[in-house]
Coordinates of C-alpha atoms in Angstrom, one line a residue:
M1 CA -25.1 -9.1 18.3
T2 CA -28.6 -9.6 16.8
S3 CA -28.2 -6.6 14.6
V4 CA -24.8 -8.0 13.3
N5 CA -26.4 -11.3 12.5
V6 CA -29.3 -9.5 10.6
K7 CA -26.8 -7.5 8.6
L8 CA -24.7 -10.5 7.7
L9 CA -28.0 -12.4 6.7
Y10 CA -28.9 -9.4 4.6
H11 CA -25.4 -9.1 2.9
Y12 CA -25.6 -12.9 2.2
V13 CA -29.0 -12.6 0.5
I14 CA -28.2 -9.5 -1.6
T15 CA -24.8 -10.7 -2.5
N16 CA -26.0 -14.3 -3.7
F17 CA -29.5 -13.2 -4.9
F18 CA -28.6 -14.1 -8.5
N19 CA -27.7 -17.6 -7.4
L20 CA -30.6 -18.0 -5.0
C21 CA -32.9 -17.2 -8.0
F22 CA -30.8 -19.0 -10.7
F23 CA -30.5 -22.4 -9.1
P24 CA -34.2 -23.0 -8.5
L25 CA -34.9 -21.7 -12.1
T26 CA -32.2 -24.2 -13.3
A27 CA -33.8 -27.0 -11.3
I28 CA -37.2 -26.2 -12.9
V29 CA -35.9 -26.1 -16.4
A30 CA -33.8 -29.2 -15.8
G31 CA -36.9 -31.1 -14.7
K32 CA -38.8 -30.0 -17.7
A33 CA -35.9 -30.9 -20.0
S34 CA -35.6 -34.4 -18.4
R35 CA -39.2 -35.3 -19.5
L36 CA -38.6 -34.4 -23.2
T37 CA -38.7 -37.3 -25.6
I38 CA -37.2 -37.8 -29.0
D39 CA -40.4 -37.0 -30.6
D40 CA -40.6 -33.6 -28.7
L41 CA -37.2 -32.7 -29.9
H42 CA -38.0 -33.4 -33.6
H43 CA -41.2 -31.2 -33.0
L44 CA -39.2 -28.4 -31.7
Y45 CA -36.7 -28.5 -34.6
Y46 CA -39.1 -28.7 -37.4
S47 CA -41.8 -26.3 -35.9
Y48 CA -39.4 -23.6 -34.7
L49 CA -35.6 -23.8 -35.4
Q50 CA -35.8 -24.9 -39.0
H51 CA -37.9 -21.7 -39.9
N52 CA -35.8 -19.4 -37.9
L53 CA -32.3 -20.2 -39.1
I54 CA -31.9 -16.7 -40.5
T55 CA -32.3 -15.1 -37.1
I56 CA -30.5 -17.7 -35.1
A57 CA -27.3 -17.9 -37.2
P58 CA -26.4 -14.1 -37.0
L59 CA -27.2 -14.2 -33.4
F60 CA -24.9 -17.0 -32.8
A61 CA -22.2 -15.5 -34.9
F62 CA -22.5 -12.1 -33.0
T63 CA -22.2 -13.9 -29.6
V64 CA -19.2 -15.8 -30.8
F65 CA -17.5 -12.6 -32.1
G66 CA -18.4 -10.8 -29.1
S67 CA -16.7 -13.3 -26.8
V68 CA -13.6 -13.4 -28.8
L69 CA -13.4 -9.6 -29.0
Y70 CA -13.8 -9.5 -25.3
I71 CA -11.0 -12.1 -24.6
A72 CA -8.7 -10.4 -27.1
T73 CA -9.0 -6.9 -25.8
R74 CA -9.3 -7.1 -22.0
P75 CA -6.2 -6.1 -20.1
K76 CA -3.9 -8.9 -19.3
P77 CA -3.6 -9.9 -15.7
V78 CA -0.8 -8.3 -13.7
Y79 CA 0.8 -10.7 -11.1
L80 CA 2.9 -10.0 -8.1
V81 CA 5.5 -12.8 -8.2
E82 CA 7.5 -11.8 -5.2
Y83 CA 8.7 -8.9 -3.2
S84 CA 11.5 -8.3 -0.8
C85 CA 11.8 -5.8 2.1
Y86 CA 15.2 -4.6 3.2
L87 CA 16.3 -5.7 6.7
P88 CA 19.3 -3.4 7.8
P89 CA 22.1 -5.0 9.8
T90 CA 21.7 -5.2 13.6
H91 CA 24.4 -2.6 14.3
C92 CA 22.2 0.0 12.7
R93 CA 19.4 -0.6 15.2
S94 CA 18.5 2.5 16.9
S95 CA 16.6 2.9 20.2
I96 CA 14.4 5.9 20.9
S97 CA 17.4 7.1 23.3
K98 CA 20.0 6.5 20.5
V99 CA 17.9 8.4 18.0
M100 CA 17.7 11.4 20.4
D101 CA 21.5 11.2 20.6
I102 CA 21.7 11.3 16.8
F103 CA 19.7 14.5 16.8
Y104 CA 21.9 16.1 19.3
Q105 CA 25.1 15.0 17.5
V106 CA 23.7 16.3 14.2
R107 CA 22.9 19.7 15.7
K108 CA 26.2 20.0 17.5
A109 CA 28.2 19.2 14.2
D110 CA 26.3 21.9 12.5
P111 CA 29.1 24.6 11.8
S112 CA 26.8 27.5 12.7
R113 CA 26.7 26.3 16.3
N114 CA 30.3 26.3 16.8
G115 CA 30.2 22.8 18.5
T116 CA 27.7 23.9 21.2
C117 CA 24.1 22.7 21.6
D118 CA 22.9 24.2 25.0
D119 CA 19.1 24.9 24.0
S120 CA 17.3 21.9 25.5
S121 CA 13.7 23.3 24.5
W122 CA 14.0 21.5 21.1
L123 CA 15.1 18.2 22.8
D124 CA 12.0 18.3 25.1
F125 CA 9.8 18.8 22.1
L126 CA 11.4 16.0 20.2
R127 CA 11.2 13.8 23.2
K128 CA 7.3 14.4 23.4
I129 CA 6.9 13.7 19.7
Q130 CA 8.9 10.4 20.2
E131 CA 6.7 9.4 23.3
R132 CA 3.5 9.6 21.1
S133 CA 4.9 8.4 17.8
G134 CA 4.2 4.6 18.3
L135 CA 7.8 3.7 17.4
G136 CA 9.7 1.1 19.3
D137 CA 13.4 0.7 20.1
E138 CA 14.3 -1.7 17.2
T139 CA 14.0 0.7 14.2
Y140 CA 17.0 1.4 12.0
G141 CA 19.0 4.5 11.4
P142 CA 21.6 5.2 8.6
E143 CA 25.1 4.2 9.3
G144 CA 26.4 7.6 8.4
L145 CA 24.4 9.3 11.1
L146 CA 25.2 6.7 13.6
Q147 CA 28.8 7.7 13.6
V148 CA 30.4 10.5 15.8
P149 CA 30.7 12.9 14.5
P150 CA 27.7 12.1 12.0
R151 CA 28.4 12.0 8.2
K152 CA 25.6 14.1 6.7
T153 CA 27.2 14.2 3.3
F154 CA 26.0 13.3 -0.2
A155 CA 28.5 10.3 -0.2
A156 CA 27.0 9.0 3.0
A157 CA 23.5 9.5 1.6
R158 CA 24.4 7.5 -1.5
E159 CA 25.8 4.9 0.5
E160 CA 22.4 4.4 2.5
T161 CA 20.3 4.3 -0.5
E162 CA 22.6 1.8 -2.4
Q163 CA 22.7 -0.5 0.6
V164 CA 18.9 -0.5 0.9
I165 CA 18.3 -0.9 -2.9
I166 CA 20.9 -3.5 -3.6
G167 CA 20.2 -5.4 -0.4
A168 CA 16.4 -5.6 -1.2
L169 CA 17.1 -6.6 -5.0
K170 CA 19.8 -9.3 -4.1
N171 CA 17.2 -11.0 -1.8
L172 CA 14.5 -10.7 -4.4
F173 CA 16.5 -12.2 -7.2
E174 CA 17.7 -15.0 -4.9
N175 CA 14.2 -16.0 -3.9
T176 CA 12.7 -15.7 -7.5
K177 CA 15.8 -17.1 -9.5
V178 CA 14.8 -14.6 -12.0
N179 CA 17.8 -13.3 -14.3
P180 CA 18.2 -9.6 -14.1
K181 CA 18.6 -9.4 -17.9
D182 CA 14.8 -10.7 -18.1
I183 CA 13.6 -7.4 -16.6
G184 CA 11.9 -5.4 -19.2
I185 CA 10.6 -2.5 -17.0
L186 CA 12.1 -0.8 -14.1
V187 CA 10.5 1.8 -11.8
V188 CA 12.4 3.4 -9.0
N189 CA 10.8 5.9 -6.6
S190 CA 12.7 8.0 -4.0
S191 CA 11.1 11.4 -3.2
M192 CA 13.9 13.3 -1.4
F193 CA 17.1 11.8 -2.8
N194 CA 17.8 11.9 -6.6
P195 CA 21.3 12.0 -7.5
T196 CA 22.8 11.9 -11.0
P197 CA 23.2 9.3 -12.6
S198 CA 19.7 8.4 -11.3
L199 CA 18.8 5.5 -8.8
S200 CA 17.2 3.5 -11.8
A201 CA 20.8 3.9 -13.7
M202 CA 22.5 2.6 -10.4
V203 CA 20.3 -0.6 -10.6
V204 CA 21.0 -1.1 -14.3
N205 CA 24.6 -0.8 -13.7
T206 CA 24.8 -2.9 -10.6
F207 CA 22.7 -5.8 -11.9
K208 CA 23.7 -5.4 -15.5
L209 CA 20.1 -5.1 -17.0
R210 CA 19.7 -5.1 -20.6
S211 CA 20.2 -2.0 -22.7
N212 CA 16.5 -1.7 -23.9
V213 CA 15.1 -1.9 -20.5
R214 CA 12.4 0.8 -20.1
S215 CA 13.6 2.6 -16.8
F216 CA 11.8 5.4 -14.9
N217 CA 12.9 7.4 -11.8
L218 CA 10.3 8.9 -9.7
G219 CA 11.0 11.9 -7.4
G220 CA 9.3 14.3 -5.1
M221 CA 6.1 12.2 -4.9
G222 CA 6.1 11.5 -1.2
C223 CA 5.1 8.5 0.8
S224 CA 2.4 7.5 -1.6
A225 CA 4.9 7.0 -4.6
G226 CA 5.0 3.3 -4.1
V227 CA 1.5 2.7 -5.3
I228 CA 2.1 5.3 -8.1
A229 CA 5.2 3.2 -9.1
I230 CA 2.8 0.0 -9.2
D231 CA 0.2 1.9 -11.1
L232 CA 2.8 3.0 -13.8
A233 CA 4.4 -0.5 -14.0
K234 CA 0.9 -1.9 -14.4
D235 CA 0.0 0.3 -17.4
L236 CA 3.4 -0.6 -19.0
L237 CA 2.8 -4.3 -18.6
H238 CA -0.7 -3.9 -20.3
V239 CA 1.3 -2.6 -23.3
H240 CA 4.5 -4.7 -23.4
K241 CA 3.7 -8.4 -23.4
N242 CA 5.4 -11.3 -21.8
T243 CA 7.8 -9.4 -19.6
Y244 CA 8.8 -8.6 -16.0
A245 CA 8.6 -5.3 -14.4
L246 CA 10.7 -4.4 -11.4
V247 CA 9.6 -1.8 -8.8
V248 CA 11.9 -0.4 -6.1
S249 CA 10.5 1.9 -3.3
T250 CA 12.7 3.6 -0.8
E251 CA 13.6 7.0 1.0
N252 CA 16.8 8.6 2.2
I253 CA 17.4 9.7 5.8
T254 CA 21.0 10.8 5.8
Y255 CA 20.7 13.7 3.4
N256 CA 17.3 15.0 4.6
I257 CA 17.7 14.9 8.4
Y258 CA 16.9 18.5 9.8
A259 CA 19.3 20.2 12.1
G260 CA 17.4 23.5 12.6
D261 CA 14.9 24.9 15.1
N262 CA 11.7 25.1 13.2
R263 CA 9.4 22.7 15.1
S264 CA 7.2 22.1 12.0
M265 CA 10.3 20.6 10.3
M266 CA 11.6 18.6 13.4
V267 CA 8.7 16.2 13.4
S268 CA 9.9 14.2 10.4
N269 CA 13.1 13.5 12.2
C270 CA 11.3 11.6 14.8
L271 CA 9.2 9.3 12.4
F272 CA 11.2 8.3 9.4
R273 CA 13.6 5.4 9.5
V274 CA 15.6 3.3 7.0
G275 CA 13.8 0.8 4.8
G276 CA 13.1 -0.1 1.3
A277 CA 11.2 -2.7 -0.8
A278 CA 11.6 -4.4 -4.2
I279 CA 8.6 -5.9 -6.0
L280 CA 8.6 -8.2 -9.1
L281 CA 5.6 -7.9 -11.4
S282 CA 4.8 -10.2 -14.4
N283 CA 2.2 -10.4 -17.2
K284 CA 3.3 -13.8 -18.2
P285 CA 0.4 -16.3 -18.0
R286 CA 2.8 -19.1 -16.8
D287 CA 3.8 -17.0 -13.8
R288 CA 0.3 -17.3 -12.3
R289 CA 1.1 -20.6 -10.7
R290 CA 4.0 -19.3 -8.8
S291 CA 2.9 -15.7 -8.1
K292 CA 1.4 -14.6 -4.8
Y293 CA -1.1 -12.0 -5.9
E294 CA -2.9 -10.6 -8.8
L295 CA -3.4 -6.8 -9.0
V296 CA -7.1 -6.0 -9.0
H297 CA -7.4 -2.3 -8.7
T298 CA -5.3 0.8 -8.4
V299 CA -6.9 4.2 -7.6
R300 CA -4.9 7.4 -7.5
T301 CA -6.4 10.7 -6.0
H302 CA -4.6 14.1 -6.2
T303 CA -5.9 17.2 -4.6
G304 CA -2.9 19.4 -5.5
A305 CA -5.1 21.8 -7.2
D306 CA -6.2 23.2 -3.8
D307 CA -3.4 25.5 -2.3
K308 CA -4.0 24.2 1.2
S309 CA -3.5 20.5 0.0
F310 CA -0.4 21.5 -2.0
R311 CA 1.4 23.4 0.9
C312 CA 0.6 21.0 3.8
V313 CA 3.8 19.0 3.3
Q314 CA 6.7 21.1 1.8
Q315 CA 10.4 21.0 1.5
G316 CA 12.1 24.3 1.9
D317 CA 14.5 26.5 4.0
D318 CA 13.9 27.7 7.4
E319 CA 14.6 31.3 8.7
N320 CA 18.3 30.3 9.1
G321 CA 18.7 28.7 5.7
K322 CA 18.6 25.1 6.8
T323 CA 16.6 22.7 4.6
G324 CA 13.8 20.6 5.9
V325 CA 10.3 19.3 5.5
S326 CA 7.5 21.3 7.2
L327 CA 4.2 20.0 8.2
S328 CA 1.3 22.4 8.3
K329 CA -1.5 22.4 10.9
D330 CA -3.9 21.5 8.1
I331 CA -2.4 18.2 7.3
T332 CA -5.0 16.3 9.2
D333 CA -7.9 17.9 7.6
V334 CA -6.3 17.7 4.1
A335 CA -5.4 13.9 4.6
G336 CA -9.0 13.1 5.7
R337 CA -10.5 15.0 2.7
T338 CA -8.2 13.2 0.2
V339 CA -8.8 9.8 1.6
K340 CA -12.6 10.2 1.4
K341 CA -12.2 11.2 -2.3
N342 CA -10.1 8.1 -3.0
I343 CA -12.6 5.9 -1.1
A344 CA -15.4 7.3 -2.9
T345 CA -13.8 6.1 -6.3
L346 CA -12.7 2.8 -5.1
G347 CA -15.8 1.9 -3.1
P348 CA -18.0 1.2 -6.2
L349 CA -15.2 -1.0 -7.5
I350 CA -14.9 -3.4 -4.7
L351 CA -18.0 -3.0 -2.3
P352 CA -20.5 -5.8 -2.6
L353 CA -24.0 -4.8 -3.8
S354 CA -25.5 -5.0 -0.3
E355 CA -23.4 -2.1 0.8
K356 CA -23.9 0.0 -2.3
L357 CA -27.8 -0.4 -1.8
L358 CA -27.5 0.7 1.8
F359 CA -25.3 3.7 0.7
F360 CA -27.8 4.6 -2.0
V361 CA -30.8 4.4 0.4
T362 CA -29.2 6.7 2.9
F363 CA -27.9 9.1 0.3
M364 CA -31.4 9.5 -1.1
A365 CA -32.9 9.7 2.4
K366 CA -30.5 12.5 3.2
K367 CA -31.4 14.3 0.1
L368 CA -35.2 14.1 0.8
F369 CA -35.2 14.4 4.7
K370 CA -32.0 16.6 5.5
D371 CA -33.2 17.4 9.0
K372 CA -34.0 13.7 10.1
V373 CA -30.9 12.0 8.4
K374 CA -27.7 13.4 9.9
H375 CA -25.0 11.3 8.1
Y376 CA -24.4 9.0 5.2
Y377 CA -24.0 5.3 5.7
V378 CA -20.5 4.4 6.1
P379 CA -19.9 1.2 3.9
D380 CA -18.4 -1.8 5.7
F381 CA -15.2 -2.3 3.8
K382 CA -14.5 -5.5 5.7
L383 CA -17.2 -7.2 3.7
A384 CA -15.0 -6.5 0.5
V385 CA -11.6 -6.6 1.9
D386 CA -9.8 -9.2 4.2
H387 CA -6.7 -7.2 5.1
F388 CA -5.6 -3.7 5.3
C389 CA -2.2 -2.1 4.8
I390 CA -2.4 1.5 5.9
H391 CA 0.7 3.5 5.4
A392 CA 2.6 3.6 8.7
G393 CA 3.0 7.4 8.6
G394 CA 2.5 7.9 12.4
R395 CA 0.0 6.7 15.0
A396 CA -2.4 9.6 14.4
V397 CA -2.7 8.6 10.5
I398 CA -3.7 5.1 11.5
D399 CA -5.9 6.1 14.3
V400 CA -7.9 8.5 11.9
L401 CA -8.3 5.7 9.2
E402 CA -9.3 3.1 11.8
K403 CA -12.1 5.2 13.0
N404 CA -13.2 6.6 9.5
L405 CA -13.3 3.0 8.0
G406 CA -14.8 1.5 11.1
L407 CA -12.0 -1.0 11.5
A408 CA -11.3 -3.3 14.4
P409 CA -7.7 -3.4 16.2
I410 CA -6.7 -6.4 14.3
D411 CA -7.4 -4.7 10.9
V412 CA -4.7 -2.1 11.7
E413 CA -2.4 -4.6 13.6
A414 CA 0.0 -4.9 10.6
S415 CA 0.3 -1.1 10.4
R416 CA 0.9 -0.5 14.0
S417 CA 3.4 -3.3 14.3
T418 CA 5.2 -2.0 11.4
L419 CA 5.4 1.5 12.7
H420 CA 6.6 0.2 16.1
R421 CA 9.2 -2.2 14.6
F422 CA 10.5 -0.3 11.5
G423 CA 9.1 3.3 12.0
N424 CA 7.9 5.1 8.9
T425 CA 9.8 3.7 6.0
S426 CA 7.9 6.0 3.6
S427 CA 6.8 4.5 0.3
S428 CA 7.9 1.0 1.4
S429 CA 6.0 0.8 4.7
I430 CA 2.9 -0.8 2.9
W431 CA 5.2 -3.8 1.9
Y432 CA 6.5 -4.4 5.5
E433 CA 2.8 -4.5 6.6
L434 CA 2.0 -7.1 3.8
A435 CA 5.1 -9.1 5.0
Y436 CA 3.6 -9.0 8.6
I437 CA 0.3 -10.4 7.5
E438 CA 2.0 -13.2 5.6
A439 CA 4.3 -13.9 8.4
K440 CA 1.3 -14.3 10.8
G441 CA -0.1 -16.9 8.3
R442 CA -3.4 -15.0 7.8
M443 CA -3.2 -14.7 4.0
K444 CA -5.4 -17.4 2.5
K445 CA -6.3 -18.1 -1.1
G446 CA -8.9 -15.6 -2.5
N447 CA -8.3 -13.0 0.4
K448 CA -8.1 -9.5 -0.8
V449 CA -5.7 -7.0 0.6
W450 CA -6.0 -3.2 0.3
Q451 CA -2.8 -1.0 0.4
I452 CA -3.5 2.7 1.3
A453 CA -0.6 5.2 0.9
L454 CA -0.6 9.0 1.8
G455 CA 1.8 11.5 0.3
S456 CA 2.7 15.1 -0.1
G457 CA 1.0 17.0 -2.9
F458 CA -1.5 16.0 -1.5
K459 CA -2.1 12.4 -2.6
C460 CA -4.0 9.2 -1.5
N461 CA -3.4 6.1 -3.5
S462 CA -4.8 2.6 -3.0
A463 CA -3.9 -0.8 -4.5
V464 CA -6.0 -3.8 -4.2
W465 CA -4.6 -7.4 -4.6
V466 CA -6.1 -10.9 -4.4
A467 CA -4.2 -13.8 -3.0
L468 CA -3.6 -16.6 -5.6
S469 CA -2.8 -19.1 -3.0
N470 CA -2.3 -19.5 0.8
V471 CA 0.6 -17.2 0.9
K472 CA 3.4 -17.9 3.2
A473 CA 6.1 -15.6 4.5
S474 CA 9.1 -15.2 1.9
T475 CA 12.6 -16.3 2.7
N476 CA 14.6 -13.7 4.7
S477 CA 11.4 -11.9 5.6
P478 CA 11.9 -8.8 7.8
W479 CA 9.8 -10.5 10.5
E480 CA 11.4 -13.6 10.4
H481 CA 13.1 -13.3 13.9
C482 CA 10.6 -11.3 15.7
I483 CA 7.0 -12.0 14.5
D484 CA 6.2 -13.9 17.7
R485 CA 6.6 -10.8 19.7
Y486 CA 4.0 -8.8 17.9
P487 CA 1.5 -7.3 18.3
V488 CA 2.8 -5.4 21.2
K489 CA 1.0 -3.4 23.8
I490 CA 2.4 0.1 23.9
D491 CA 2.0 1.6 27.4
S492 CA 2.5 5.3 27.5
D493 CA 4.1 5.4 30.9
S494 CA 6.7 2.8 29.9
A495 CA 7.3 4.5 26.7
K496 CA 8.1 7.7 28.4
S497 CA 10.5 6.0 30.7
E498 CA 12.4 4.6 27.8
V499 CA 13.0 7.9 26.4
R500 CA 16.4 8.8 27.6
V501 CA 19.5 11.0 26.0
Q502 CA 23.0 10.0 27.3
N503 CA 25.3 12.3 29.2
G504 CA 22.7 14.3 31.1
R505 CA 21.4 16.2 27.9
S506 CA 17.7 15.2 28.7

């Protein structure tokens, strides 16, 4: 406890060092100035200023010019006006046992199996993954796969994606009262499902966006594409003045569920669930008052030049020609390496001076005394960030980042709760997590929130926002009817007892 207090005192002194020195100096100068008389001022003018006008005038002009140039050329702020997370209808709610039954029905409906599905080893494997996944019994599945027999068709996949995107956007437009025709920039990201016409074209058609809207459709970029879409929208807002940018992040389950026997491709079936988010950004100065957040930083890290990173998450055909996404055994190491690189870039941008000094001292000490200093100092990001939204890719992902960043259970509560309640909703998961923090009433004015997203390629992307007010939960928040039940304590024994498959197929 004493060491914690000493560190907090050190952090306070270093962070406020300028103020601690400036205010006493100001007080001394003010005291001196208060004793000046009119004669003293006349003497100062005639003895110094009058004879140095040639020096003072250009200096004053340069200062004014520099200030005007800085104000004119600095990037305009990007505000997050509002966002909306899609909440599927209750009849799509899928318990773990129901999800296991979906797997069974999908495999049984596969023409190559001739209506039989006798091999239970795959079911045992999926059950073990489900038990350890951190998902609860209230996640959502797509309507097409909930039918018997399941509809694993292109039409059913399109229906799923349209329901998610249109549902999220309708709620967003209702909450903001923004006319869709005022949208100047549109960015839609969906990694695995990219029909023609594109999903961005579907949004334009459904909501009758104007003909000169700048629309983009991002595909194949994995679960980290949500931050990529935000970063793209930010860059466009820096160029195009006085406009709105609309970002839509989603993924498709129906078209990409795997029905084969390759275990590395089965894992994704256990984690991914239906979800999506729509985000409204603005660069209009007048929108600051009604906006929730201002975008502070975006940092993107891509390690795809390394073959191991490039292949650790890959879509392809198995030995029987069935398409799925395989996860290699190197994914944990690759993710850890990529996250470290991302943090190394983001850290200097957000960490206080006190943490930068400690890291620099240990860095130099390790260089000089390699045998005595074993590890670099791990900065305390909780001194720079108030809330963390770690991509709910799985319990292992959250565990690793919690440990590496030195976070407390409450710091990853939003991520664990989102994984339990909604599952891995891919690129939109970080928005369900932000909605959780708001629903708990924890987001105060000036708080910083760090969204961390991981995705195939391999990529780690970060976005840091600052709250412009005490942020309340949005109307029709996905946590509106269940926030009081979270966080939940996940007991492994009870979780195992919940995993059942109907009709004696377990």
